[in-house]
Amino acid sequence: MSEPKRLFFAVALPDEIQQQIIHWRAAHFAPEAGRPVEAANLHVTLAFLGEVGAEKQRALSQLAGRIRQPGFTLTLDDAGQWLRSRVVWLGTRQPPRGLLQLANLLRAQAARSGCYQSPQPFHPHVTLLRNASHAVAIPPPGFSWSFPVNEFVLYESQFSRGRTRYTPLEHWQLAE
Protein backbone atom coordinates (compact mmCIF):
# COMPACT_ATOMS: atom_id res chain seq x y z
CA MET A 1 0.00 0.00 0.00
CA SER A 2 1.44 3.36 -1.01
CA GLU A 3 1.72 6.26 1.40
CA PRO A 4 -0.82 9.08 1.08
CA LYS A 5 0.39 12.16 -0.78
CA ARG A 6 -0.23 15.81 0.11
CA LEU A 7 -1.99 17.11 -3.02
CA PHE A 8 -3.54 20.24 -4.49
CA PHE A 9 -4.89 21.51 -7.80
CA ALA A 10 -3.38 24.77 -9.06
CA VAL A 11 -2.66 27.09 -11.94
CA ALA A 12 1.07 27.22 -12.70
CA LEU A 13 2.72 30.53 -13.54
CA PRO A 14 4.77 30.73 -16.74
CA ASP A 15 8.54 30.72 -16.07
CA GLU A 16 8.95 34.24 -17.43
CA ILE A 17 6.23 35.58 -15.11
CA GLN A 18 7.79 33.71 -12.15
CA GLN A 19 11.13 35.43 -12.78
CA GLN A 20 9.53 38.87 -13.17
CA ILE A 21 7.65 38.42 -9.89
CA ILE A 22 10.81 37.25 -8.09
CA HIS A 23 12.69 40.38 -9.24
CA TRP A 24 9.76 42.62 -8.30
CA ARG A 25 9.52 40.97 -4.87
CA ALA A 26 13.26 41.44 -4.25
CA ALA A 27 12.97 45.13 -5.17
CA HIS A 28 9.94 45.79 -2.94
CA PHE A 29 10.33 43.62 0.17
CA ALA A 30 13.26 43.61 2.60
CA PRO A 31 14.95 40.23 3.21
CA GLU A 32 13.68 40.22 6.81
CA ALA A 33 10.05 40.70 5.67
CA GLY A 34 9.52 36.93 5.50
CA ARG A 35 10.72 33.71 3.91
CA PRO A 36 10.47 34.01 0.11
CA VAL A 37 8.70 31.26 -1.79
CA GLU A 38 10.96 29.75 -4.46
CA ALA A 39 10.22 30.80 -8.05
CA ALA A 40 9.37 27.21 -9.06
CA ASN A 41 6.78 27.03 -6.23
CA LEU A 42 4.80 30.13 -7.29
CA HIS A 43 1.26 29.10 -8.26
CA VAL A 44 -2.42 29.86 -7.68
CA THR A 45 -4.05 27.10 -5.62
CA LEU A 46 -7.48 26.11 -6.91
CA ALA A 47 -8.31 23.37 -4.40
CA PHE A 48 -6.25 21.95 -1.54
CA LEU A 49 -6.83 18.21 -1.14
CA GLY A 50 -4.67 17.32 1.86
CA GLU A 51 -3.36 13.80 2.46
CA VAL A 52 -4.77 11.60 -0.30
CA GLY A 53 -4.37 7.86 -0.91
CA ALA A 54 -3.81 6.37 -4.36
CA GLU A 55 -7.44 5.32 -4.90
CA LYS A 56 -8.85 8.74 -4.01
CA GLN A 57 -6.15 10.39 -6.16
CA ARG A 58 -7.27 8.30 -9.16
CA ALA A 59 -10.92 9.23 -8.56
CA LEU A 60 -10.10 12.95 -8.24
CA SER A 61 -7.98 12.78 -11.39
CA GLN A 62 -10.85 11.20 -13.32
CA LEU A 63 -13.23 13.91 -12.14
CA ALA A 64 -10.71 16.64 -13.07
CA GLY A 65 -10.38 15.11 -16.52
CA ARG A 66 -14.11 15.58 -17.11
CA ILE A 67 -13.98 19.36 -16.64
CA ARG A 68 -14.74 21.16 -19.89
CA GLN A 69 -14.40 24.90 -19.80
CA PRO A 70 -12.56 27.51 -21.82
CA GLY A 71 -9.20 28.95 -20.84
CA PHE A 72 -8.97 32.51 -19.54
CA THR A 73 -6.49 35.30 -18.93
CA LEU A 74 -5.30 35.84 -15.37
CA THR A 75 -4.02 39.26 -14.31
CA LEU A 76 -2.05 39.56 -11.06
CA ASP A 77 -2.47 43.20 -10.06
CA ASP A 78 -3.17 43.21 -6.32
CA ALA A 79 -1.12 42.43 -3.21
CA GLY A 80 -1.69 42.16 0.50
CA GLN A 81 -0.84 40.43 3.73
CA TRP A 82 -2.70 38.05 5.99
CA LEU A 83 -1.28 38.69 9.45
CA ARG A 84 -2.85 35.62 11.04
CA SER A 85 -1.31 33.17 8.56
CA ARG A 86 1.81 35.36 8.23
CA VAL A 87 1.62 35.38 4.43
CA VAL A 88 2.30 38.15 1.90
CA TRP A 89 0.43 37.50 -1.33
CA LEU A 90 -0.06 38.64 -4.91
CA GLY A 91 -3.59 38.41 -6.28
CA THR A 92 -6.10 39.72 -8.76
CA ARG A 93 -8.46 42.68 -8.36
CA GLN A 94 -11.00 41.14 -10.77
CA PRO A 95 -10.80 37.33 -10.76
CA PRO A 96 -11.84 36.01 -14.18
CA ARG A 97 -15.09 34.04 -14.18
CA GLY A 98 -13.26 31.02 -15.63
CA LEU A 99 -10.87 30.94 -12.67
CA LEU A 100 -13.70 31.10 -10.15
CA GLN A 101 -15.68 28.39 -11.99
CA LEU A 102 -12.66 26.08 -12.18
CA ALA A 103 -11.85 26.51 -8.49
CA ASN A 104 -15.50 25.99 -7.49
CA LEU A 105 -15.76 22.79 -9.56
CA LEU A 106 -12.53 21.36 -8.16
CA ARG A 107 -13.36 22.34 -4.57
CA ALA A 108 -16.86 20.82 -4.84
CA GLN A 109 -15.49 17.58 -6.31
CA ALA A 110 -12.85 17.44 -3.57
CA ALA A 111 -15.44 18.00 -0.84
CA ARG A 112 -17.71 15.26 -2.26
CA SER A 113 -14.68 12.95 -2.28
CA GLY A 114 -14.07 13.59 1.41
CA CYS A 115 -11.30 16.18 1.17
CA TYR A 116 -11.85 18.96 3.71
CA GLN A 117 -12.42 22.34 2.06
CA SER A 118 -11.99 25.56 4.00
CA PRO A 119 -15.22 27.45 4.63
CA GLN A 120 -13.32 30.65 3.75
CA PRO A 121 -14.29 32.11 0.37
CA PHE A 122 -11.88 31.33 -2.46
CA HIS A 123 -9.30 34.13 -2.71
CA PRO A 124 -7.05 33.45 -5.71
CA HIS A 125 -3.49 34.39 -4.83
CA VAL A 126 0.18 33.58 -5.20
CA THR A 127 2.04 33.27 -1.89
CA LEU A 128 5.14 35.51 -2.10
CA LEU A 129 6.44 35.36 1.47
CA ARG A 130 5.79 33.03 4.40
CA ASN A 131 6.50 33.62 8.11
CA ALA A 132 6.02 37.39 7.77
CA SER A 133 6.08 38.02 11.52
CA HIS A 134 5.15 41.71 11.29
CA ALA A 135 3.17 43.98 8.97
CA VAL A 136 5.03 44.86 5.79
CA ALA A 137 4.56 47.78 3.41
CA ILE A 138 2.63 46.64 0.35
CA PRO A 139 3.80 48.27 -2.90
CA PRO A 140 1.38 50.82 -4.36
CA PRO A 141 -0.86 49.80 -7.27
CA GLY A 142 0.66 49.91 -10.73
CA PHE A 143 2.21 46.44 -10.98
CA SER A 144 0.55 43.90 -13.24
CA TRP A 145 1.30 40.54 -14.86
CA SER A 146 -1.16 38.92 -17.28
CA PHE A 147 -0.95 35.50 -18.85
CA PRO A 148 -3.26 33.00 -20.56
CA VAL A 149 -4.35 30.01 -18.49
CA ASN A 150 -4.81 26.99 -20.75
CA GLU A 151 -4.39 24.21 -18.19
CA PHE A 152 -4.49 23.28 -14.53
CA VAL A 153 -2.22 20.93 -12.63
CA LEU A 154 -2.35 18.38 -9.82
CA TYR A 155 0.68 18.92 -7.58
CA GLU A 156 2.24 16.93 -4.80
CA SER A 157 3.72 18.91 -1.91
CA GLN A 158 6.78 17.30 -0.32
CA PHE A 159 8.75 18.63 2.61
CA SER A 160 12.34 17.42 2.79
CA ARG A 161 15.53 18.82 4.32
CA GLY A 162 13.82 22.03 5.40
CA ARG A 163 12.42 22.77 1.95
CA THR A 164 9.04 22.34 0.33
CA ARG A 165 8.89 21.17 -3.28
CA TYR A 166 5.81 21.09 -5.47
CA THR A 167 5.96 18.35 -8.08
CA PRO A 168 3.44 18.37 -10.95
CA LEU A 169 1.78 14.95 -11.26
CA GLU A 170 -0.87 15.54 -13.94
CA HIS A 171 -1.97 18.34 -16.31
CA TRP A 172 -5.40 18.98 -17.84
CA GLN A 173 -5.98 21.27 -20.79
CA LEU A 174 -8.77 23.83 -20.80
CA ALA A 175 -10.82 24.20 -23.99
CA GLU A 176 -9.72 26.68 -26.66
Tab-separated table of C-alpha atoms in Angstrom:
chain	number	residue	atom	x	y	z
A	1	MET	CA	0.000	0.000	0.000
A	2	SER	CA	1.442	3.358	-1.007
A	3	GLU	CA	1.725	6.260	1.397
A	4	PRO	CA	-0.822	9.078	1.081
A	5	LYS	CA	0.391	12.158	-0.775
A	6	ARG	CA	-0.231	15.810	0.107
A	7	LEU	CA	-1.986	17.105	-3.020
A	8	PHE	CA	-3.539	20.236	-4.489
A	9	PHE	CA	-4.892	21.515	-7.801
A	10	ALA	CA	-3.382	24.769	-9.062
A	11	VAL	CA	-2.657	27.087	-11.939
A	12	ALA	CA	1.065	27.216	-12.703
A	13	LEU	CA	2.719	30.534	-13.538
A	14	PRO	CA	4.772	30.729	-16.743
A	15	ASP	CA	8.537	30.715	-16.074
A	16	GLU	CA	8.954	34.243	-17.426
A	17	ILE	CA	6.232	35.585	-15.105
A	18	GLN	CA	7.793	33.711	-12.152
A	19	GLN	CA	11.131	35.429	-12.782
A	20	GLN	CA	9.535	38.871	-13.174
A	21	ILE	CA	7.648	38.423	-9.888
A	22	ILE	CA	10.811	37.248	-8.088
A	23	HIS	CA	12.693	40.379	-9.242
A	24	TRP	CA	9.757	42.619	-8.296
A	25	ARG	CA	9.520	40.972	-4.867
A	26	ALA	CA	13.259	41.441	-4.251
A	27	ALA	CA	12.972	45.133	-5.167
A	28	HIS	CA	9.937	45.790	-2.940
A	29	PHE	CA	10.332	43.621	0.167
A	30	ALA	CA	13.264	43.611	2.599
A	31	PRO	CA	14.950	40.226	3.212
A	32	GLU	CA	13.677	40.217	6.814
A	33	ALA	CA	10.049	40.702	5.668
A	34	GLY	CA	9.523	36.930	5.497
A	35	ARG	CA	10.723	33.711	3.906
A	36	PRO	CA	10.469	34.010	0.107
A	37	VAL	CA	8.705	31.262	-1.787
A	38	GLU	CA	10.961	29.749	-4.461
A	39	ALA	CA	10.222	30.795	-8.047
A	40	ALA	CA	9.368	27.208	-9.063
A	41	ASN	CA	6.785	27.034	-6.235
A	42	LEU	CA	4.802	30.128	-7.293
A	43	HIS	CA	1.258	29.102	-8.261
A	44	VAL	CA	-2.421	29.863	-7.675
A	45	THR	CA	-4.046	27.098	-5.619
A	46	LEU	CA	-7.475	26.111	-6.906
A	47	ALA	CA	-8.306	23.367	-4.397
A	48	PHE	CA	-6.250	21.948	-1.541
A	49	LEU	CA	-6.828	18.206	-1.145
A	50	GLY	CA	-4.666	17.322	1.858
A	51	GLU	CA	-3.356	13.800	2.464
A	52	VAL	CA	-4.773	11.605	-0.296
A	53	GLY	CA	-4.366	7.865	-0.907
A	54	ALA	CA	-3.806	6.366	-4.358
A	55	GLU	CA	-7.437	5.322	-4.900
A	56	LYS	CA	-8.846	8.736	-4.012
A	57	GLN	CA	-6.152	10.393	-6.155
A	58	ARG	CA	-7.267	8.301	-9.156
A	59	ALA	CA	-10.922	9.232	-8.555
A	60	LEU	CA	-10.103	12.950	-8.235
A	61	SER	CA	-7.976	12.776	-11.389
A	62	GLN	CA	-10.851	11.199	-13.322
A	63	LEU	CA	-13.228	13.913	-12.138
A	64	ALA	CA	-10.712	16.638	-13.065
A	65	GLY	CA	-10.378	15.110	-16.521
A	66	ARG	CA	-14.114	15.579	-17.112
A	67	ILE	CA	-13.983	19.355	-16.642
A	68	ARG	CA	-14.740	21.160	-19.895
A	69	GLN	CA	-14.404	24.904	-19.801
A	70	PRO	CA	-12.558	27.512	-21.817
A	71	GLY	CA	-9.202	28.950	-20.841
A	72	PHE	CA	-8.969	32.513	-19.537
A	73	THR	CA	-6.490	35.297	-18.928
A	74	LEU	CA	-5.301	35.839	-15.372
A	75	THR	CA	-4.025	39.256	-14.307
A	76	LEU	CA	-2.047	39.559	-11.063
A	77	ASP	CA	-2.469	43.201	-10.055
A	78	ASP	CA	-3.168	43.209	-6.317
A	79	ALA	CA	-1.121	42.426	-3.212
A	80	GLY	CA	-1.691	42.163	0.501
A	81	GLN	CA	-0.843	40.430	3.730
A	82	TRP	CA	-2.701	38.045	5.989
A	83	LEU	CA	-1.284	38.694	9.447
A	84	ARG	CA	-2.847	35.619	11.037
A	85	SER	CA	-1.315	33.170	8.563
A	86	ARG	CA	1.811	35.356	8.234
A	87	VAL	CA	1.616	35.381	4.432
A	88	VAL	CA	2.297	38.150	1.902
A	89	TRP	CA	0.425	37.499	-1.333
A	90	LEU	CA	-0.061	38.637	-4.909
A	91	GLY	CA	-3.586	38.407	-6.284
A	92	THR	CA	-6.099	39.718	-8.756
A	93	ARG	CA	-8.455	42.678	-8.355
A	94	GLN	CA	-11.000	41.138	-10.769
A	95	PRO	CA	-10.800	37.325	-10.760
A	96	PRO	CA	-11.841	36.007	-14.180
A	97	ARG	CA	-15.088	34.040	-14.185
A	98	GLY	CA	-13.258	31.024	-15.626
A	99	LEU	CA	-10.867	30.940	-12.668
A	100	LEU	CA	-13.702	31.105	-10.151
A	101	GLN	CA	-15.677	28.393	-11.991
A	102	LEU	CA	-12.662	26.080	-12.183
A	103	ALA	CA	-11.854	26.510	-8.495
A	104	ASN	CA	-15.498	25.988	-7.494
A	105	LEU	CA	-15.757	22.791	-9.559
A	106	LEU	CA	-12.527	21.357	-8.156
A	107	ARG	CA	-13.359	22.341	-4.570
A	108	ALA	CA	-16.861	20.817	-4.843
A	109	GLN	CA	-15.486	17.578	-6.309
A	110	ALA	CA	-12.850	17.438	-3.568
A	111	ALA	CA	-15.445	17.998	-0.845
A	112	ARG	CA	-17.715	15.259	-2.263
A	113	SER	CA	-14.679	12.950	-2.277
A	114	GLY	CA	-14.074	13.587	1.412
A	115	CYS	CA	-11.301	16.182	1.171
A	116	TYR	CA	-11.850	18.958	3.707
A	117	GLN	CA	-12.417	22.340	2.061
A	118	SER	CA	-11.991	25.559	3.997
A	119	PRO	CA	-15.221	27.455	4.630
A	120	GLN	CA	-13.321	30.650	3.747
A	121	PRO	CA	-14.292	32.110	0.367
A	122	PHE	CA	-11.878	31.331	-2.464
A	123	HIS	CA	-9.301	34.128	-2.707
A	124	PRO	CA	-7.048	33.455	-5.713
A	125	HIS	CA	-3.488	34.387	-4.834
A	126	VAL	CA	0.182	33.576	-5.199
A	127	THR	CA	2.039	33.275	-1.894
A	128	LEU	CA	5.138	35.506	-2.103
A	129	LEU	CA	6.443	35.361	1.470
A	130	ARG	CA	5.792	33.029	4.401
A	131	ASN	CA	6.496	33.620	8.106
A	132	ALA	CA	6.020	37.391	7.772
A	133	SER	CA	6.079	38.024	11.515
A	134	HIS	CA	5.147	41.708	11.291
A	135	ALA	CA	3.169	43.977	8.974
A	136	VAL	CA	5.033	44.864	5.790
A	137	ALA	CA	4.559	47.778	3.413
A	138	ILE	CA	2.626	46.642	0.353
A	139	PRO	CA	3.805	48.268	-2.898
A	140	PRO	CA	1.382	50.816	-4.357
A	141	PRO	CA	-0.858	49.801	-7.274
A	142	GLY	CA	0.660	49.911	-10.727
A	143	PHE	CA	2.212	46.442	-10.977
A	144	SER	CA	0.546	43.898	-13.236
A	145	TRP	CA	1.296	40.542	-14.855
A	146	SER	CA	-1.164	38.924	-17.275
A	147	PHE	CA	-0.951	35.496	-18.852
A	148	PRO	CA	-3.261	33.003	-20.556
A	149	VAL	CA	-4.353	30.010	-18.490
A	150	ASN	CA	-4.807	26.992	-20.754
A	151	GLU	CA	-4.387	24.209	-18.189
A	152	PHE	CA	-4.490	23.282	-14.534
A	153	VAL	CA	-2.223	20.933	-12.633
A	154	LEU	CA	-2.350	18.375	-9.823
A	155	TYR	CA	0.680	18.923	-7.578
A	156	GLU	CA	2.243	16.925	-4.795
A	157	SER	CA	3.715	18.908	-1.911
A	158	GLN	CA	6.778	17.296	-0.317
A	159	PHE	CA	8.751	18.634	2.612
A	160	SER	CA	12.338	17.424	2.792
A	161	ARG	CA	15.528	18.820	4.322
A	162	GLY	CA	13.819	22.026	5.401
A	163	ARG	CA	12.418	22.772	1.947
A	164	THR	CA	9.037	22.343	0.326
A	165	ARG	CA	8.894	21.167	-3.276
A	166	TYR	CA	5.814	21.085	-5.467
A	167	THR	CA	5.957	18.348	-8.084
A	168	PRO	CA	3.442	18.368	-10.951
A	169	LEU	CA	1.777	14.948	-11.256
A	170	GLU	CA	-0.872	15.545	-13.942
A	171	HIS	CA	-1.969	18.339	-16.311
A	172	TRP	CA	-5.395	18.977	-17.842
A	173	GLN	CA	-5.982	21.269	-20.794
A	174	LEU	CA	-8.772	23.827	-20.803
A	175	ALA	CA	-10.823	24.204	-23.992
A	176	GLU	CA	-9.716	26.676	-26.662
